[in-house]
Each structure stands twice: as structure tokens, then as C-alpha cells.
mmCIF file of C-alpha atoms and ligand atoms in Angstrom:
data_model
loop_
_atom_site.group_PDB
_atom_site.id
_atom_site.type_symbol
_atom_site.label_atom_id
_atom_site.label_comp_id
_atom_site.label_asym_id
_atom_site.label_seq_id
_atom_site.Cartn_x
_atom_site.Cartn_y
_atom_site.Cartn_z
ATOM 1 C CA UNK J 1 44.046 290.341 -59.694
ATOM 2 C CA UNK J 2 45.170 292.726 -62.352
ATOM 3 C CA UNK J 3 45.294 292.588 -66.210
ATOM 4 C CA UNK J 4 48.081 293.622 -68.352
ATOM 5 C CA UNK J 5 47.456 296.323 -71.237
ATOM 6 C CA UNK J 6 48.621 295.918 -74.854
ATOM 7 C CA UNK J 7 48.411 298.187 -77.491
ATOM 8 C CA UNK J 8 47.072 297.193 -81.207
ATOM 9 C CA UNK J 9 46.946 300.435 -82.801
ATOM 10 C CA UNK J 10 44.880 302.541 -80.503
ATOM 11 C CA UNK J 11 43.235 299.638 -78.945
ATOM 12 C CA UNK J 12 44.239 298.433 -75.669
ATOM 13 C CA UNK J 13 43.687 294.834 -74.982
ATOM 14 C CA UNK J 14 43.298 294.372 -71.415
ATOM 15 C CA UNK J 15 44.704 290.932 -70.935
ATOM 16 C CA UNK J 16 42.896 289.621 -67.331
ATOM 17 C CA UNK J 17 44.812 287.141 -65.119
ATOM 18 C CA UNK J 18 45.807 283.536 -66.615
ATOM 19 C CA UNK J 19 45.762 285.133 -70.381
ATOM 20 C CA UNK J 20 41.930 285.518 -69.717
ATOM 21 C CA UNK J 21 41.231 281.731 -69.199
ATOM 22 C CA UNK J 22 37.526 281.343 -67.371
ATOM 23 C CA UNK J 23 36.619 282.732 -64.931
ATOM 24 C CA UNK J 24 39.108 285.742 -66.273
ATOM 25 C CA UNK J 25 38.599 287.334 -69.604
ATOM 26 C CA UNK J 26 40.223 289.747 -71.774
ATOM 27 C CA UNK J 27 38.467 293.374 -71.933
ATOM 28 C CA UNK J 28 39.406 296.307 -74.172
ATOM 29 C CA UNK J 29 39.990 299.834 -73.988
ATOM 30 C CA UNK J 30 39.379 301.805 -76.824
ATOM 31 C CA UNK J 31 39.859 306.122 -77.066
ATOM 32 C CA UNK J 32 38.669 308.462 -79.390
ATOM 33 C CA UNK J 33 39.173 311.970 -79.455
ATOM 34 C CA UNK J 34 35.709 312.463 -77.978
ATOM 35 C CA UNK J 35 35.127 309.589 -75.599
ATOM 36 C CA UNK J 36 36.345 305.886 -74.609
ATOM 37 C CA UNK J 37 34.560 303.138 -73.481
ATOM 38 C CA UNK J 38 35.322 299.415 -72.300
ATOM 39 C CA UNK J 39 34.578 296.438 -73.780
ATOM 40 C CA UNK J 40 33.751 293.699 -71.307
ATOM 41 C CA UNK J 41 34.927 294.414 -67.729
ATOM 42 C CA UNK J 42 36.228 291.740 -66.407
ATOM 43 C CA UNK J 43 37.046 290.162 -62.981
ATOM 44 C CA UNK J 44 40.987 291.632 -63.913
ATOM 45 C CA UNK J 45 39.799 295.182 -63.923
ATOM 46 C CA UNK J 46 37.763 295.282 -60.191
ATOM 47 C CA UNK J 47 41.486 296.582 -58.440
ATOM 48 C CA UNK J 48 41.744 299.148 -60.916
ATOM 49 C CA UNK J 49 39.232 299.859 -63.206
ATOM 50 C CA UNK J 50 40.132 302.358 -66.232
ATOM 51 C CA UNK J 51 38.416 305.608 -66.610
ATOM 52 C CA UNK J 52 36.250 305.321 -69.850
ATOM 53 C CA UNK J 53 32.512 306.928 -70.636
ATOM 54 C CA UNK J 54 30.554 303.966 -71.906
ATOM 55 C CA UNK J 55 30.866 300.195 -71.085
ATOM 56 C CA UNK J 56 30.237 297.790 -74.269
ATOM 57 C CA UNK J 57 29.415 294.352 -73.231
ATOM 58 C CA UNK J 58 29.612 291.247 -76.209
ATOM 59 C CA UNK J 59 27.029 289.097 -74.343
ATOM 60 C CA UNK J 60 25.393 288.575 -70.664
ATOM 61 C CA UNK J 61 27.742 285.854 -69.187
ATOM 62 C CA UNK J 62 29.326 286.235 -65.734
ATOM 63 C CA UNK J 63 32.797 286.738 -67.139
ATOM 64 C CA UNK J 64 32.681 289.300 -69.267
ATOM 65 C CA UNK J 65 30.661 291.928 -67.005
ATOM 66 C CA UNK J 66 31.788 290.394 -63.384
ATOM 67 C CA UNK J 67 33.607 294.097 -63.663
ATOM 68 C CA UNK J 68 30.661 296.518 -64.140
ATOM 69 C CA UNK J 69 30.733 297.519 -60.402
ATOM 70 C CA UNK J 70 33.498 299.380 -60.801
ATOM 71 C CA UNK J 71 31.546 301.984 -63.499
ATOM 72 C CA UNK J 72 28.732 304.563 -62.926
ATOM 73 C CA UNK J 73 28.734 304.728 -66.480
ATOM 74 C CA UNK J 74 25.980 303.980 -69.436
ATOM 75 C CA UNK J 75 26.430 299.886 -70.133
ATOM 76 C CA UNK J 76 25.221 298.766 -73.375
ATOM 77 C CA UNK J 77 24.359 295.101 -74.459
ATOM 78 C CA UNK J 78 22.866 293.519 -77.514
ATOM 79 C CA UNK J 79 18.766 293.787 -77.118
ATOM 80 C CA UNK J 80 18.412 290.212 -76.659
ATOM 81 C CA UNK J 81 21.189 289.965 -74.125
ATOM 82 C CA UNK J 82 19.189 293.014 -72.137
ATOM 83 C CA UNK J 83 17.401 290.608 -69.130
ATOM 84 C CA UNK J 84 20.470 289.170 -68.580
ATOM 85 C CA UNK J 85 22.627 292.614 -67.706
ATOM 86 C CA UNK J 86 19.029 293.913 -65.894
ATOM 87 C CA UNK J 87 18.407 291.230 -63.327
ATOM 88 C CA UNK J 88 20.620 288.350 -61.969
ATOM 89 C CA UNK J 89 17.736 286.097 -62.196
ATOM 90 C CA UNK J 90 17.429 286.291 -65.970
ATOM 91 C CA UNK J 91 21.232 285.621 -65.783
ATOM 92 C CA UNK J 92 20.745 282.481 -64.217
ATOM 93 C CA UNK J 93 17.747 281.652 -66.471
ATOM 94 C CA UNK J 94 19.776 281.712 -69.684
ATOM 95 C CA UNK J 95 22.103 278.737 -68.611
ATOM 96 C CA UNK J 96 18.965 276.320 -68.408
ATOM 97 C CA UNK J 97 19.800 274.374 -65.275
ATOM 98 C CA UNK J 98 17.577 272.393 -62.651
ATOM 99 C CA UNK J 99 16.306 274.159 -59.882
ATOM 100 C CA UNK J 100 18.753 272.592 -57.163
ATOM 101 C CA UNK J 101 21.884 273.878 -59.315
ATOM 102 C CA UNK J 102 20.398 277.155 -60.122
ATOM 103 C CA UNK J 103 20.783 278.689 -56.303
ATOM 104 C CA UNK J 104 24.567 277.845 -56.434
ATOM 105 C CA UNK J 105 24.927 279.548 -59.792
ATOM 106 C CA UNK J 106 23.368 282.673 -58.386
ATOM 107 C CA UNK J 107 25.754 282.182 -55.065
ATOM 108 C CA UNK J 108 28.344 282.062 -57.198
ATOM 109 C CA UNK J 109 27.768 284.999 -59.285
ATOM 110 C CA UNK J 110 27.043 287.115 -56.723
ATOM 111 C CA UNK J 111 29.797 285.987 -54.598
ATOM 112 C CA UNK J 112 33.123 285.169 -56.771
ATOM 113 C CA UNK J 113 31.696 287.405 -59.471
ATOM 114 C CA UNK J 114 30.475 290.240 -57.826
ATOM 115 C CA UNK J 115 27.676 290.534 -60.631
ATOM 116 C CA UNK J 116 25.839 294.133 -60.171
ATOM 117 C CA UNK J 117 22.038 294.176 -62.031
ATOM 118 C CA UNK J 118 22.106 296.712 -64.271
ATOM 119 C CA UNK J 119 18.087 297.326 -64.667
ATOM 120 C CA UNK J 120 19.185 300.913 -66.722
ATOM 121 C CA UNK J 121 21.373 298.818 -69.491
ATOM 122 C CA UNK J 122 20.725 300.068 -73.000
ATOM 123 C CA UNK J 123 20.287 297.721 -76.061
ATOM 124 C CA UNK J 124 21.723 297.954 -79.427
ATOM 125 C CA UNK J 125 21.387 295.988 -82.514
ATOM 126 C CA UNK J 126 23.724 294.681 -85.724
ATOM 127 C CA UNK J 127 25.324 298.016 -86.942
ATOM 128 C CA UNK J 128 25.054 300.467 -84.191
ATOM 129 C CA UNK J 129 27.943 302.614 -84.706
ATOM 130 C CA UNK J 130 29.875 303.860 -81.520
ATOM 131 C CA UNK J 131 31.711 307.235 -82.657
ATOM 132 C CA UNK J 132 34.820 308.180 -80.528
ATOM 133 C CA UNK J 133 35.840 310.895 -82.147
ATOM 134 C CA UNK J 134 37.850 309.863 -85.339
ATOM 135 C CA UNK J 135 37.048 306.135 -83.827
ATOM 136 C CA UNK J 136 34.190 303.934 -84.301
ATOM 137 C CA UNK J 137 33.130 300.878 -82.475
ATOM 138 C CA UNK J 138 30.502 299.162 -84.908
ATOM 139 C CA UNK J 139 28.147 295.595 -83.347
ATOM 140 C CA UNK J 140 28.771 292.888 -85.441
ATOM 141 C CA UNK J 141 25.885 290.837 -84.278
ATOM 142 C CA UNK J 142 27.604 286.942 -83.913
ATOM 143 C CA UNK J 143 24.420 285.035 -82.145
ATOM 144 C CA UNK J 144 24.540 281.379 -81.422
ATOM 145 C CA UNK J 145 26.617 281.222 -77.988
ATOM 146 C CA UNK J 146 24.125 283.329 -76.701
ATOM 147 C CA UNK J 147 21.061 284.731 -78.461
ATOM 148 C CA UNK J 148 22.712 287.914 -78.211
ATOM 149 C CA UNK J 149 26.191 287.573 -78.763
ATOM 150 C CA UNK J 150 27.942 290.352 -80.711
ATOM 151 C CA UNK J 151 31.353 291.265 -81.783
ATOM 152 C CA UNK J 152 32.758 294.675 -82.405
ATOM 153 C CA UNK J 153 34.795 296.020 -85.505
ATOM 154 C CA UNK J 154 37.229 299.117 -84.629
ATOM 155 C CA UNK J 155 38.242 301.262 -86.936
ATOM 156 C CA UNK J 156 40.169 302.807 -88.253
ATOM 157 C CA UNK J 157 42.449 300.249 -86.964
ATOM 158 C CA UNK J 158 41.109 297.602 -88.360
ATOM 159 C CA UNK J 159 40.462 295.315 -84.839
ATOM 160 C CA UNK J 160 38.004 292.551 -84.611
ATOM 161 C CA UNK J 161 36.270 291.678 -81.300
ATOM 162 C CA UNK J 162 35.136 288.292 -81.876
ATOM 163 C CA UNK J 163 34.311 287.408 -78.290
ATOM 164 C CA UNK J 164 34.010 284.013 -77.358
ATOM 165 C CA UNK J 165 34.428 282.691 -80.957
ATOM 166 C CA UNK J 166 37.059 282.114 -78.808
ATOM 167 C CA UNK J 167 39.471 279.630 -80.899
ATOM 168 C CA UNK J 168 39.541 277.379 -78.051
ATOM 169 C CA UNK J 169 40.395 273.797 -78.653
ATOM 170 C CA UNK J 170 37.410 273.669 -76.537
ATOM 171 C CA UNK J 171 35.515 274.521 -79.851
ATOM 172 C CA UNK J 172 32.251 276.273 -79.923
ATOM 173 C CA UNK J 173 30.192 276.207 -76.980
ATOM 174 C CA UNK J 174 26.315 276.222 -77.815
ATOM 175 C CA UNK J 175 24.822 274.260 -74.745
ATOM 176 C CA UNK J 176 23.025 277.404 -73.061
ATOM 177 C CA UNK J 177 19.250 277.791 -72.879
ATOM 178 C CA UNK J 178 19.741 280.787 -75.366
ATOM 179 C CA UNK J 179 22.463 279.364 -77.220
ATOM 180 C CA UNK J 180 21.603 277.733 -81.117
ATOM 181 C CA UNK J 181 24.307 275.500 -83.261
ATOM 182 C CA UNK J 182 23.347 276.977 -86.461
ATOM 183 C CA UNK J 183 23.172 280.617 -85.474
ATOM 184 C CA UNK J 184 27.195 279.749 -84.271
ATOM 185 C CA UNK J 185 27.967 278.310 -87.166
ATOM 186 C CA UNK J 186 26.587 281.571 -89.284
ATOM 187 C CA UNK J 187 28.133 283.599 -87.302
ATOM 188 C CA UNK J 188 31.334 282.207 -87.930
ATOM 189 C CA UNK J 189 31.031 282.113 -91.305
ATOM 190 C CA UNK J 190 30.594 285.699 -90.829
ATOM 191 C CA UNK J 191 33.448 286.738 -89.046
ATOM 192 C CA UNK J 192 35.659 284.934 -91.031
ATOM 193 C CA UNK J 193 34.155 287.359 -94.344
ATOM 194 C CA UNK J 194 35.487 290.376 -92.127
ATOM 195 C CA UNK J 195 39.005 292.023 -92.814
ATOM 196 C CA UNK J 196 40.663 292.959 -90.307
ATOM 197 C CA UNK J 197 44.121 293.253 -89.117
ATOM 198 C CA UNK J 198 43.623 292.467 -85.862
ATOM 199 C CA UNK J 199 41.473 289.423 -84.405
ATOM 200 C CA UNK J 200 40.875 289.740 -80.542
ATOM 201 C CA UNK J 201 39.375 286.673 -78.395
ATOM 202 C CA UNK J 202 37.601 287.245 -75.168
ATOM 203 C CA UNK J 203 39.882 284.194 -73.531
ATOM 204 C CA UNK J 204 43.341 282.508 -73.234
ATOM 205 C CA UNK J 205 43.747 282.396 -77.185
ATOM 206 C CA UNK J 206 43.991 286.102 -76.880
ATOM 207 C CA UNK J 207 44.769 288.336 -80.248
ATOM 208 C CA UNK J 208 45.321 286.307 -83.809
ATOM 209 C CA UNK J 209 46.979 289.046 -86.171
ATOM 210 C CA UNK J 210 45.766 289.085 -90.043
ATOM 211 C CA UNK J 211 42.858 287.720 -92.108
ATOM 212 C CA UNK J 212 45.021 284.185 -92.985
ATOM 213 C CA UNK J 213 45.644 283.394 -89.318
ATOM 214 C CA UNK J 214 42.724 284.017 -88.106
ATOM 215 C CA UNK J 215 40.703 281.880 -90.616
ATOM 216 C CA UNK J 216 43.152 278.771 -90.310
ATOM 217 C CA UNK J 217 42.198 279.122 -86.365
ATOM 218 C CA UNK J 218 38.929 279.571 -87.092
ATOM 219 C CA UNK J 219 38.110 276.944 -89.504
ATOM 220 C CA UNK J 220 39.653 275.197 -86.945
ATOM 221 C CA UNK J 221 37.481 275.998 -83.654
ATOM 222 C CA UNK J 222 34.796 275.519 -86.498
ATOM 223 C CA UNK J 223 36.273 272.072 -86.777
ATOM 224 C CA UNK J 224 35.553 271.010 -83.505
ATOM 225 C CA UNK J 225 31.411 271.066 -84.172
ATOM 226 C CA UNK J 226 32.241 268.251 -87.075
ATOM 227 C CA UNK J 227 34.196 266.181 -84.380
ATOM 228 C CA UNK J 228 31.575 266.042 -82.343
ATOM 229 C CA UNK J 229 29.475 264.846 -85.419
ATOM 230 C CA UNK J 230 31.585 262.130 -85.818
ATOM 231 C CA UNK J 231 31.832 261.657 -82.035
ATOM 232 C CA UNK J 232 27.847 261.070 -82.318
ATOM 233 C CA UNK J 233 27.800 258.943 -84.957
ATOM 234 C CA UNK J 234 30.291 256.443 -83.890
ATOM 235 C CA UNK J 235 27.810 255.995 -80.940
ATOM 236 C CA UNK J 236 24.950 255.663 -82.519
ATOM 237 C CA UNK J 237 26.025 252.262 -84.641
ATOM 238 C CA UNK J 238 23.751 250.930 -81.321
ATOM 239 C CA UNK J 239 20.229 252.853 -81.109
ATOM 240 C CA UNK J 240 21.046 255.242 -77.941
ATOM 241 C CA UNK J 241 18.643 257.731 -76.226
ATOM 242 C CA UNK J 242 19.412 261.141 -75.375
ATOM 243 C CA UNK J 243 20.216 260.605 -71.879
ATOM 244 C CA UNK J 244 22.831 257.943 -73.197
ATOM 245 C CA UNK J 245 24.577 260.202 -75.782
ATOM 246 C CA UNK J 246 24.214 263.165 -72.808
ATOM 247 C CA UNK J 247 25.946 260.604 -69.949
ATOM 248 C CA UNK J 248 28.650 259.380 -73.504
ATOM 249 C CA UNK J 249 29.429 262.880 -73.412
ATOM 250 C CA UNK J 250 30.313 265.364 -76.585
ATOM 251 C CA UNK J 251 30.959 269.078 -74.867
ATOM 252 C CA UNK J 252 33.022 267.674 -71.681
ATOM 253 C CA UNK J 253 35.906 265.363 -70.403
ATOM 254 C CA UNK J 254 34.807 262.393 -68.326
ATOM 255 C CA UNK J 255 36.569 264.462 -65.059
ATOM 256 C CA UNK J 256 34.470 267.510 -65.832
ATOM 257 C CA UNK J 257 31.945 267.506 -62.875
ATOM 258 C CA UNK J 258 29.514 270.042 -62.485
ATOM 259 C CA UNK J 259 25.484 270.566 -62.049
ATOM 260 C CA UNK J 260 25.859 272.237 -65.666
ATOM 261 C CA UNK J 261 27.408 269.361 -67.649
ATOM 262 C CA UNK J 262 24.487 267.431 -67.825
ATOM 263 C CA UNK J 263 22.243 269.776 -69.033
ATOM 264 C CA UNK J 264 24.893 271.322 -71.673
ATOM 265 C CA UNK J 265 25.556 268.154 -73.101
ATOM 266 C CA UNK J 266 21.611 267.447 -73.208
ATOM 267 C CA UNK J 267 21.172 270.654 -75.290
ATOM 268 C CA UNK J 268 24.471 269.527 -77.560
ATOM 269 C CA UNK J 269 23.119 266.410 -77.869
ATOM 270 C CA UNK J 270 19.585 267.520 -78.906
ATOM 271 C CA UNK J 271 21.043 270.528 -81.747
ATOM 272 C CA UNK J 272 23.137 267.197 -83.228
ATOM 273 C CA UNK J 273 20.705 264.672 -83.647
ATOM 274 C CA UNK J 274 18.461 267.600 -85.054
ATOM 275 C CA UNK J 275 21.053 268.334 -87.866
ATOM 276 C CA UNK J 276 21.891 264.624 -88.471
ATOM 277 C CA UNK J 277 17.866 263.495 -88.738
ATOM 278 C CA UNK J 278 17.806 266.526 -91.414
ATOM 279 C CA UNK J 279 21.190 265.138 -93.347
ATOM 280 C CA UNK J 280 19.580 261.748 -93.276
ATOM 281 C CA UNK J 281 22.432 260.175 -91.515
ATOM 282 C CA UNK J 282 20.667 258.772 -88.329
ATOM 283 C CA UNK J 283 17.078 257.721 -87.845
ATOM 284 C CA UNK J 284 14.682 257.584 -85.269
ATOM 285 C CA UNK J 285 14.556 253.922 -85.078
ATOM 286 C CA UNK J 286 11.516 253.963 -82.164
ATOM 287 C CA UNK J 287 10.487 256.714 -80.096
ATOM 288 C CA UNK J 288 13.833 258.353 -78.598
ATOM 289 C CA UNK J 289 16.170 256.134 -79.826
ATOM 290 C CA UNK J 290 18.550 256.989 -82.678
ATOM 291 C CA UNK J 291 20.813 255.565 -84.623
ATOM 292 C CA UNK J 292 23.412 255.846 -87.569
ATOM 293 C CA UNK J 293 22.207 254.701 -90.905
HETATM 294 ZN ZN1 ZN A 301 30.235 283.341 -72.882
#
């Protein structure tokens, strides 16, 4: 395991192992005259881990922080992100599973991602500035994947951490306990306001450079929340229930298996039919079943 360093400007994108594909994840190193810090360790950066004197981390999932252990250093996460970093258990919590699958998620967290609790973790908020020394690292709060999910914008060089607005074909994911569709959406609306010359992802799409780019991609990923509209809808010309449309499937391939899939495409499911009831394009025909009108 090892990552690969490239330099935009004076930021260092630490690529982790298969482009930062899950369970990797891309991490960044960024210097000032005064100080440096990391942004998301990742599973790529355990072997080696680079000297820096602050860790920023965008949100509390398992890969971007499986490479904390490796720094005795001050770790700072978005405030509502903070019982996530502090206790493993809170970790857990966030993805919303059934009992049964939750003790394999810790196992596995503990085990393949050598998650350390950080109880001493230090929140920030939208706008907290980082200075460097003739560098800044400012949060761009971008919630819906997680409650706390943030970007950061580096200047002066003019880089965008977006994270996992990840520009996946995937598309947005939004099925975590913590996670809300129309905080994603906002936030993506957001980022795409933001000039910058550089775009970085947190996974295999890796860097997008310029503000045209990076918008086509984005609108895009954005896309992807619209498909699954239509996905619903074409469903729902029978009256369905919400364990129907969950076992149908919008997040996940029919081979995906997994204690998490049903849940995550429960929560999908729910945030849809939500938005769709408020359009006035379904209706509640009787209690918990929908369908298109
Ligand atoms: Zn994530």
C-alpha cells in the first residue's frame, strides 16, 4: 500500500492505491510557510505517513481517516461529524444498519481499517480559515452525504476539495443515517458557484482541472439523482410499498450484496417518494403504497 504524490501548485494530491477507489481514497498535502497539514489520511498513507502539523478530515467515514494512526497530531472535523472521529461506536451509528450487521461493520473498521477514536478531535464550522503561512485552507461546508461533510478551498492556488462529490457514475450517495438528498443537492449547487482552478475528488475520478470541466462532470454526477427519479417512477405505474421499491433497487446493482444495501436503498427510497409526493407526481394511493400519477 502506498499512494503516489502529485503536485497542483503547492498542493500535493496524495493519490492512494487503485486511483483512490473504496476502500482507498485520495488525501492531500498542503505547506505553508508556517505549517502543513493533511487532508484525509487514508489507508495509502499507513506505510509512510507524511510529516504535517494538523490533520483536516472532510467527513467521519472509514476511508478517509482509516490513516489517523499514523499522527500524534491535532485532527479537526466538521462539528457535526465530531462523534464520529471521537468514538467508533458513533461511527457505526451514522450508517443506520440493523443490529446483526452493525458488529461486522465495527470488525471491519477496526480490523481492515485500523480506525483509531479520536475522543480529543476539534470541530470547525463553514469558513474556518486554516493559515499556513502565505496559505489558507478555508471549510466549505458541503452537507448531505453526511451531516457534516465539508470541502476545502486552497488558496492562493486556487484548489477545490470537493470530497466525495465524488463525480462517480455512481452518482451521489445519500443513503446514511446522517445523510439528506436535499442538503446534497445544495451543496452541489454550491460547489459548482466556486472558482477554482483545480477540482480534487476524494476517489477514482481524482482531480478535474478548470471551472467548465468540472461543472459538465458535475451536472453530471448531479444527473444521476434525476435517473433515479425516473427509475422510481417507471415503477410506480403499479402502487408499490417501500420495501418493494427498496428490494427494485435505485442506489445498487442486482449483484451488490451486502447487510448495508437494504437499508441504503430504504433511506433512498424514502428521500424520493418524499420529493415526488411534494412535486405532485406520485400519490399515496392507501397507506404505504405509492404510485405515479
Ligand atoms: Zn463518504
Amino acid at each position: 500500500m502506498a499512494y503516489t504524490a502529485v503536485d497542483y501548485g503547492e498542493v500535493s494530491v496524495l493519490i492512494g492505491d487503485r486511483l483512490g477507489a473504496y476502500p482507498y481514497s485520495n488525501s492531500l498535502l498542503v505547506r505553508g510557510a508556517t505549517a502543513s497539514l493533511v487532508v484525509d489520511p487514508s489507508l495509502s498513507l499507513i506505510a509512510s505517513p507524511p510529516p504535517a502539523d494538523l490533520v483536516l478530515v472532510s467527513h467521519a467515514h472509514e476511508d478517509h481517516i482509516a490513516g489517523i494512526g499514523g499522527y500524534d497530531i491535532p485532527v479537526h472535523v466538521h462539528r457535526d461529524d465530531l462523534p464520529g472521529l471521537r468514538s467508533r461506536a458513533a461511527l457505526v451509528a451514522g450508517y443506520g444498519l440493523p443490529p446483526e450487521a452493525e458488529a461486522e461493520l465495527d470488525r471491519m473498521l477496526r480490523d481492515d481499517f485500523h480506525v483509531q477514536e479520536r475522543p480529543d478531535a476539534n470541530g470547525f464550522e463553514d469558513g474556518t480559515v486554516f493559515d499556513l503561512g502565505g496559505r489558507t485552507v478555508t471549510v466549505v461546508h458541503l452537507p448531505g452525504h453526511t451531516a457534516g461533510h465539508c470541502g476545502f478551498l486552497i488558496e492562493p492556488d486556487g484548489f477545490l476539495f470537493v470530497a466525495d462529490i465524488d463525480l462517480t457514475s455512481f452518482g451521489p450517495y445519500y443513503g446514511g443515517a446522517d445523510s439528506d438528498l436535499a442538503d446534497f443537492e445544495a451543496s452541489m449547487r454550491r460547489c459548482r458557484e466556486i472558482d477554482a482552478r483545480w477540482y480534487g475528488t476524494a476517489h477514482q475520478k481524482g482531480v478535474i482541472e478548470g471551472a467548465p470541466e468540472f461543472r459538465r462532470r458535475l451536472d453530471a454526477f448531479a444527473g444521476v439523482v434525476e435517473k433515479r427519479d425516473a427509475a422510481l417512477l417507471a415503477f410506480l405505474t403499479e402502487p408499490r410499498t417501500i420495501d418493494q421499491i427498496a428490494d427494485h433497487r435505485l442506489v445498487y446493482r442486482p449483484h451488490v450484496e451486502g447487510s448495508h444495501v437494504q437499508p441504503v436503498e430504504r433511506r433512498t427510497a424514502e428521500q424520493h417518494l418524499h420529493r415526488l409526493l411534494r412535486q405532485g407526481r406520485i400519490t399515496e394511493v392507501e397507506k404505504g403504497k405509492f404510485r405515479a400519477t
